[in-house]
Tab-separated table of C-alpha atoms in Angstrom:
chain	number	residue	atom	x	y	z
A	1	MET	CA	-2.816	0.732	-10.573
A	2	ILE	CA	-0.456	-2.117	-9.749
A	3	VAL	CA	-1.200	-5.023	-12.079
A	4	VAL	CA	-0.102	-8.616	-11.528
A	5	THR	CA	-0.284	-11.204	-14.305
A	6	ALA	CA	-0.705	-14.922	-13.571
A	7	ALA	CA	-2.007	-13.801	-10.212
A	8	THR	CA	-3.660	-17.083	-9.255
A	9	GLY	CA	-0.434	-19.064	-9.515
A	10	GLN	CA	1.735	-19.932	-6.545
A	11	LEU	CA	4.008	-16.901	-6.837
A	12	GLY	CA	1.269	-14.570	-8.045
A	13	ARG	CA	-0.947	-15.170	-5.042
A	14	LEU	CA	1.904	-14.392	-2.676
A	15	VAL	CA	2.597	-11.148	-4.537
A	16	VAL	CA	-1.036	-10.074	-4.372
A	17	GLU	CA	-1.223	-10.863	-0.668
A	18	GLY	CA	1.895	-8.766	-0.133
A	19	LEU	CA	0.389	-5.898	-2.105
A	20	LEU	CA	-2.836	-6.075	-0.113
A	21	ALA	CA	-0.780	-5.559	3.025
A	22	ALA	CA	0.923	-2.518	1.490
A	23	VAL	CA	-1.640	-0.602	-0.590
A	24	PRO	CA	-5.444	-0.279	-0.787
A	25	ALA	CA	-7.137	-3.116	-2.649
A	26	ASP	CA	-8.673	-0.771	-5.210
A	27	GLN	CA	-5.167	0.099	-6.406
A	28	ILE	CA	-4.487	-3.535	-7.336
A	29	ALA	CA	-5.565	-5.383	-10.472
A	30	VAL	CA	-4.959	-8.998	-11.410
A	31	VAL	CA	-4.791	-10.397	-14.930
A	32	VAL	CA	-5.989	-14.000	-15.071
A	33	ARG	CA	-7.248	-16.559	-17.574
A	34	ASP	CA	-10.070	-17.688	-15.300
A	35	PRO	CA	-11.709	-14.899	-13.253
A	36	GLY	CA	-13.425	-17.536	-11.144
A	37	LYS	CA	-10.073	-18.500	-9.639
A	38	ALA	CA	-9.612	-14.871	-8.543
A	39	ALA	CA	-13.048	-14.548	-6.944
A	40	ASP	CA	-11.493	-14.310	-3.485
A	41	PHE	CA	-9.435	-11.323	-4.611
A	42	ALA	CA	-12.487	-9.665	-6.135
A	43	GLU	CA	-14.362	-10.063	-2.856
A	44	ARG	CA	-11.577	-8.096	-1.150
A	45	GLY	CA	-11.816	-5.218	-3.623
A	46	VAL	CA	-9.116	-6.186	-6.126
A	47	HIS	CA	-9.897	-5.475	-9.788
A	48	VAL	CA	-9.993	-8.668	-11.872
A	49	ARG	CA	-9.172	-8.459	-15.570
A	50	GLU	CA	-9.597	-11.491	-17.812
A	51	ALA	CA	-6.789	-12.026	-20.328
A	52	ASP	CA	-4.679	-14.854	-21.702
A	53	TYR	CA	-1.004	-14.878	-22.718
A	54	ASP	CA	-2.001	-17.059	-25.685
A	55	ARG	CA	-4.696	-14.651	-26.938
A	56	PRO	CA	-2.939	-11.305	-27.472
A	57	ALA	CA	-6.198	-9.512	-28.303
A	58	THR	CA	-7.420	-10.112	-24.748
A	59	LEU	CA	-4.403	-8.258	-23.378
A	60	GLU	CA	-5.273	-4.985	-25.118
A	61	GLY	CA	-7.410	-3.794	-22.224
A	62	ALA	CA	-5.404	-5.386	-19.451
A	63	PHE	CA	-3.163	-2.370	-18.797
A	64	ALA	CA	-3.549	1.394	-18.677
A	65	ALA	CA	-1.195	4.338	-18.897
A	66	GLY	CA	0.774	4.744	-15.685
A	67	ASP	CA	0.202	1.203	-14.424
A	68	ARG	CA	3.001	-0.702	-12.720
A	69	VAL	CA	2.910	-4.231	-14.074
A	70	LEU	CA	4.439	-7.488	-12.899
A	71	LEU	CA	4.897	-10.028	-15.686
A	72	ILE	CA	5.273	-13.401	-14.009
A	73	SER	CA	7.028	-15.719	-16.426
A	74	SER	CA	4.973	-18.455	-18.028
A	75	PRO	CA	5.782	-22.089	-17.156
A	76	ASP	CA	5.339	-23.137	-20.794
A	77	VAL	CA	8.962	-23.719	-21.772
A	78	GLY	CA	9.275	-23.474	-25.549
A	79	ALA	CA	6.103	-21.421	-25.967
A	80	ARG	CA	6.543	-18.764	-23.355
A	81	LEU	CA	8.674	-16.301	-25.312
A	82	ASP	CA	5.773	-15.511	-27.635
A	83	GLN	CA	3.471	-15.320	-24.619
A	84	HIS	CA	5.782	-12.854	-22.907
A	85	LYS	CA	6.091	-10.769	-26.073
A	86	ALA	CA	2.313	-10.417	-26.196
A	87	VAL	CA	2.284	-8.997	-22.668
A	88	VAL	CA	5.193	-6.650	-23.368
A	89	ASP	CA	3.518	-5.376	-26.540
A	90	ALA	CA	0.283	-4.687	-24.665
A	91	ALA	CA	2.146	-2.939	-21.841
A	92	ALA	CA	4.098	-0.785	-24.279
A	93	ALA	CA	0.959	0.158	-26.212
A	94	ALA	CA	-0.772	1.174	-22.976
A	95	GLY	CA	2.147	3.314	-21.805
A	96	VAL	CA	2.727	1.614	-18.460
A	97	ALA	CA	5.061	3.298	-16.007
A	98	LEU	CA	7.002	0.160	-15.053
A	99	LEU	CA	7.169	-3.426	-16.259
A	100	ALA	CA	8.772	-5.823	-13.779
A	101	TYR	CA	9.614	-9.315	-15.019
A	102	THR	CA	10.455	-12.463	-13.048
A	103	SER	CA	13.575	-13.639	-14.853
A	104	LEU	CA	16.427	-16.005	-13.907
A	105	LEU	CA	19.568	-15.443	-11.851
A	106	HIS	CA	22.313	-14.223	-14.218
A	107	ALA	CA	20.053	-14.848	-17.218
A	108	ASP	CA	22.591	-13.223	-19.517
A	109	THR	CA	25.353	-15.710	-18.685
A	110	SER	CA	23.598	-18.749	-17.181
A	111	PRO	CA	24.068	-22.110	-18.939
A	112	LEU	CA	20.797	-23.444	-17.499
A	113	ALA	CA	18.386	-24.794	-20.097
A	114	VAL	CA	15.689	-22.352	-18.987
A	115	ALA	CA	17.902	-19.286	-19.433
A	116	PRO	CA	17.444	-18.558	-23.176
A	117	ASP	CA	13.712	-17.812	-22.888
A	118	HIS	CA	14.365	-15.458	-19.991
A	119	LEU	CA	17.193	-13.634	-21.719
A	120	ALA	CA	15.193	-13.261	-24.925
A	121	THR	CA	12.306	-11.815	-22.919
A	122	GLU	CA	14.648	-9.381	-21.176
A	123	LEU	CA	16.015	-8.192	-24.519
A	124	TYR	CA	12.492	-7.756	-25.894
A	125	ILE	CA	11.508	-5.713	-22.855
A	126	ARG	CA	14.561	-3.497	-23.232
A	127	ALA	CA	13.800	-2.955	-26.930
A	128	SER	CA	10.176	-2.022	-26.158
A	129	GLY	CA	11.184	1.236	-24.509
A	130	VAL	CA	9.049	0.517	-21.426
A	131	PRO	CA	10.713	1.350	-18.084
A	132	PHE	CA	11.614	-2.030	-16.615
A	133	SER	CA	12.851	-3.902	-13.590
A	134	LEU	CA	14.325	-7.348	-14.182
A	135	LEU	CA	13.855	-9.550	-11.133
A	136	ARG	CA	16.367	-12.307	-11.772
A	137	ASN	CA	15.147	-14.945	-9.354
A	138	GLY	CA	17.380	-17.792	-8.250
A	139	TRP	CA	16.113	-21.239	-7.309
A	140	TYR	CA	12.994	-21.639	-5.192
A	141	THR	CA	13.601	-23.769	-2.121
A	142	GLU	CA	10.174	-25.263	-2.813
A	143	ASN	CA	11.662	-26.914	-5.908
A	144	TYR	CA	13.066	-29.503	-3.514
A	145	VAL	CA	9.932	-30.304	-1.507
A	146	SER	CA	9.211	-33.535	-3.377
A	147	ALA	CA	12.875	-34.571	-3.078
A	148	ALA	CA	12.671	-34.046	0.678
A	149	LEU	CA	9.473	-36.054	1.064
A	150	ASN	CA	10.670	-38.873	-1.190
A	151	GLY	CA	14.024	-38.903	0.547
A	152	ALA	CA	12.415	-39.211	3.951
A	153	GLU	CA	10.302	-42.102	2.692
A	154	HIS	CA	12.983	-44.041	0.843
A	155	GLY	CA	16.169	-42.946	2.634
A	156	THR	CA	17.870	-41.559	-0.461
A	157	VAL	CA	17.911	-38.268	-2.344
A	158	ALA	CA	19.256	-38.758	-5.870
A	159	GLY	CA	20.732	-36.170	-8.211
A	160	SER	CA	23.676	-35.068	-10.313
A	161	ALA	CA	24.532	-31.878	-8.446
A	162	GLY	CA	27.625	-33.242	-6.700
A	163	GLU	CA	28.888	-30.775	-4.117
A	164	GLY	CA	27.411	-27.841	-6.035
A	165	ARG	CA	25.829	-25.250	-3.796
A	166	VAL	CA	22.401	-23.637	-4.127
A	167	ALA	CA	21.527	-20.186	-2.774
A	168	GLY	CA	17.837	-20.980	-2.521
A	169	ALA	CA	15.096	-18.709	-1.254
A	170	THR	CA	11.371	-19.237	-0.871
A	171	ARG	CA	8.582	-18.062	-3.150
A	172	ALA	CA	7.536	-15.749	-0.329
A	173	ASP	CA	10.993	-14.160	-0.354
A	174	TYR	CA	10.875	-13.541	-4.104
A	175	ALA	CA	7.271	-12.322	-3.876
A	176	ALA	CA	8.304	-9.802	-1.233
A	177	ALA	CA	10.972	-8.471	-3.595
A	178	ALA	CA	8.375	-7.992	-6.318
A	179	VAL	CA	6.138	-6.134	-3.884
A	180	ALA	CA	9.021	-3.873	-2.871
A	181	VAL	CA	9.710	-2.974	-6.498
A	182	LEU	CA	6.062	-2.461	-7.411
A	183	THR	CA	5.340	-0.230	-4.433
A	184	GLY	CA	8.681	1.559	-4.148
A	185	GLU	CA	10.424	4.315	-6.081
A	186	GLY	CA	13.560	4.420	-8.177
A	187	HIS	CA	13.307	0.942	-9.671
A	188	GLU	CA	13.068	1.993	-13.321
A	189	ASN	CA	15.582	0.312	-15.654
A	190	THR	CA	17.117	-1.867	-12.967
A	191	VAL	CA	18.409	-5.430	-12.859
A	192	TYR	CA	18.298	-7.306	-9.556
A	193	GLU	CA	20.195	-10.585	-9.083
A	194	LEU	CA	18.112	-12.308	-6.397
A	195	SER	CA	19.059	-15.346	-4.328
A	196	GLY	CA	19.203	-16.617	-0.776
A	197	ASP	CA	21.660	-15.313	1.812
A	198	THR	CA	23.252	-18.717	2.384
A	199	THR	CA	24.045	-21.758	0.269
A	200	TRP	CA	23.697	-25.481	0.782
A	201	SER	CA	24.741	-28.613	-1.091
A	202	MET	CA	22.634	-31.674	-1.752
A	203	PRO	CA	24.549	-33.760	0.828
A	204	GLU	CA	23.751	-31.025	3.360
A	205	PHE	CA	20.157	-31.008	2.150
A	206	ALA	CA	19.880	-34.770	2.724
A	207	ALA	CA	21.404	-34.404	6.192
A	208	GLU	CA	18.853	-31.713	7.066
A	209	VAL	CA	16.002	-33.933	5.877
A	210	SER	CA	17.418	-36.810	7.907
A	211	ALA	CA	17.568	-34.723	11.073
A	212	LEU	CA	14.034	-33.400	10.669
A	213	ALA	CA	12.468	-36.680	9.594
A	214	GLY	CA	14.232	-38.626	12.327
A	215	ARG	CA	15.522	-41.351	9.988
A	216	PRO	CA	18.673	-41.862	7.899
A	217	VAL	CA	18.631	-40.032	4.563
A	218	THR	CA	21.680	-39.863	2.293
A	219	TYR	CA	22.447	-38.165	-0.998
A	220	GLN	CA	23.240	-40.411	-3.963
A	221	ASP	CA	25.141	-38.579	-6.682
A	222	LEU	CA	24.630	-40.096	-10.124
A	223	PRO	CA	26.112	-39.470	-13.562
A	224	GLN	CA	23.905	-37.088	-15.519
A	225	GLU	CA	22.643	-39.729	-17.966
A	226	GLU	CA	21.814	-42.165	-15.186
A	227	TYR	CA	19.931	-39.522	-13.226
A	228	ALA	CA	17.933	-38.688	-16.368
A	229	ARG	CA	16.973	-42.364	-16.641
A	230	VAL	CA	15.900	-42.402	-12.982
A	231	LEU	CA	13.673	-39.372	-13.530
A	232	ALA	CA	12.184	-40.873	-16.687
A	233	SER	CA	11.477	-44.152	-14.899
A	234	ALA	CA	9.593	-42.127	-12.284
A	235	GLY	CA	7.201	-40.967	-14.993
A	236	LEU	CA	8.700	-37.764	-16.360
A	237	PRO	CA	8.794	-37.351	-20.146
A	238	GLU	CA	12.295	-38.133	-21.390
A	239	PRO	CA	13.013	-34.573	-22.652
A	240	VAL	CA	11.990	-33.126	-19.282
A	241	ALA	CA	14.052	-35.710	-17.404
A	242	ALA	CA	17.071	-34.921	-19.568
A	243	MET	CA	16.637	-31.175	-19.004
A	244	LEU	CA	16.384	-31.559	-15.218
A	245	ALA	CA	19.443	-33.800	-15.099
A	246	ALA	CA	21.378	-31.291	-17.202
A	247	MET	CA	20.403	-28.497	-14.838
A	248	ASP	CA	21.627	-30.575	-11.904
A	249	ALA	CA	24.961	-30.965	-13.690
A	250	ASP	CA	25.072	-27.184	-14.114
A	251	ILE	CA	24.358	-26.751	-10.415
A	252	ALA	CA	27.418	-28.930	-9.750
A	253	LYS	CA	29.421	-26.225	-11.530
A	254	GLY	CA	28.126	-23.526	-9.171
A	255	VAL	CA	25.672	-21.679	-11.404
A	256	LEU	CA	23.176	-21.175	-8.550
A	257	ALA	CA	25.631	-20.452	-5.738
A	258	ASP	CA	25.856	-16.654	-6.008
A	259	THR	CA	24.906	-14.761	-2.833
A	260	PRO	CA	25.024	-11.027	-3.618
A	261	GLY	CA	22.627	-10.188	-0.778
A	262	THR	CA	20.366	-8.154	-3.062
A	263	LEU	CA	17.220	-10.074	-2.173
A	264	SER	CA	17.488	-9.570	1.577
A	265	LYS	CA	18.347	-5.918	0.984
A	266	LEU	CA	15.217	-5.418	-1.130
A	267	ILE	CA	12.878	-7.124	1.312
A	268	GLY	CA	14.459	-5.672	4.442
A	269	ARG	CA	15.031	-8.984	6.220
A	270	PRO	CA	17.116	-12.147	5.871
A	271	THR	CA	15.934	-14.710	3.356
A	272	THR	CA	14.219	-17.834	4.671
A	273	PRO	CA	16.721	-20.553	5.713
A	274	LEU	CA	16.491	-24.051	4.246
A	275	HIS	CA	15.849	-25.511	7.698
A	276	GLU	CA	12.787	-23.320	8.197
A	277	THR	CA	11.234	-24.430	4.908
A	278	LEU	CA	11.943	-28.120	5.455
A	279	ALA	CA	10.682	-27.973	9.039
A	280	THR	CA	7.173	-27.270	7.738
A	281	LEU	CA	7.264	-30.656	5.997
A	282	PHE	CA	8.248	-32.605	9.121
A	283	PRO	CA	6.478	-31.026	12.094
A	284	GLY	CA	7.515	-32.411	15.438
A	285	ASP	CA	5.209	-34.413	17.671
């Protein structure tokens, strides 16, 4: 069986759809908190297993010997390491054949605030003895959808990224990589640094939004502390605003600009360009 955790999330659904196009539905299982949200998968013949990262006992029957498992990282920053450990423990106890994990680009060296949880999870997986594949995903282009829409409305995209470049790719691109690993051979004990084929800066991003929206949009670069205040004034909790502003400052230093080409090689096609993603937000008349 190929087992996908968090399968009703945005990335998880794309992975399952990719698997359904590649293997019979009865070879796919999804692990979800709420089986009702996976009813559409069940109707198509996918096995649905109820389990919760926060209730380790529920994970005991989620995996079986020989399964290939995709652990999609939890969004619960600060709590997710223990959640991930529960999944790894259950996978190791079951004797799975492969545990793939959606990590972060250069998790072992990245200064990004989200990196420590990912690196700690990677180290725990390695120590478990389970054959693994670390899918170190770069930034999702979709992270900037709200910035594009707000920029088109107000004429300004704010940030602290300076001229830093981002090698973004779409969730569908990263999902396709997961599918390739889960359905392919020779991926045991591998580390894949995954990112888009091309990079763009926030000024270029604003220019692309301007062209597609048909109105002037500029990028306003702010000091990190000021950008954090802007985010907080927009309703984000202050710690979250501070973390996002700090990550923008890291982007200015080039931490998300690497383009090794591994993602396009895994999926057998170029990654999705920024223009193509933004064009879906501003369809022409």
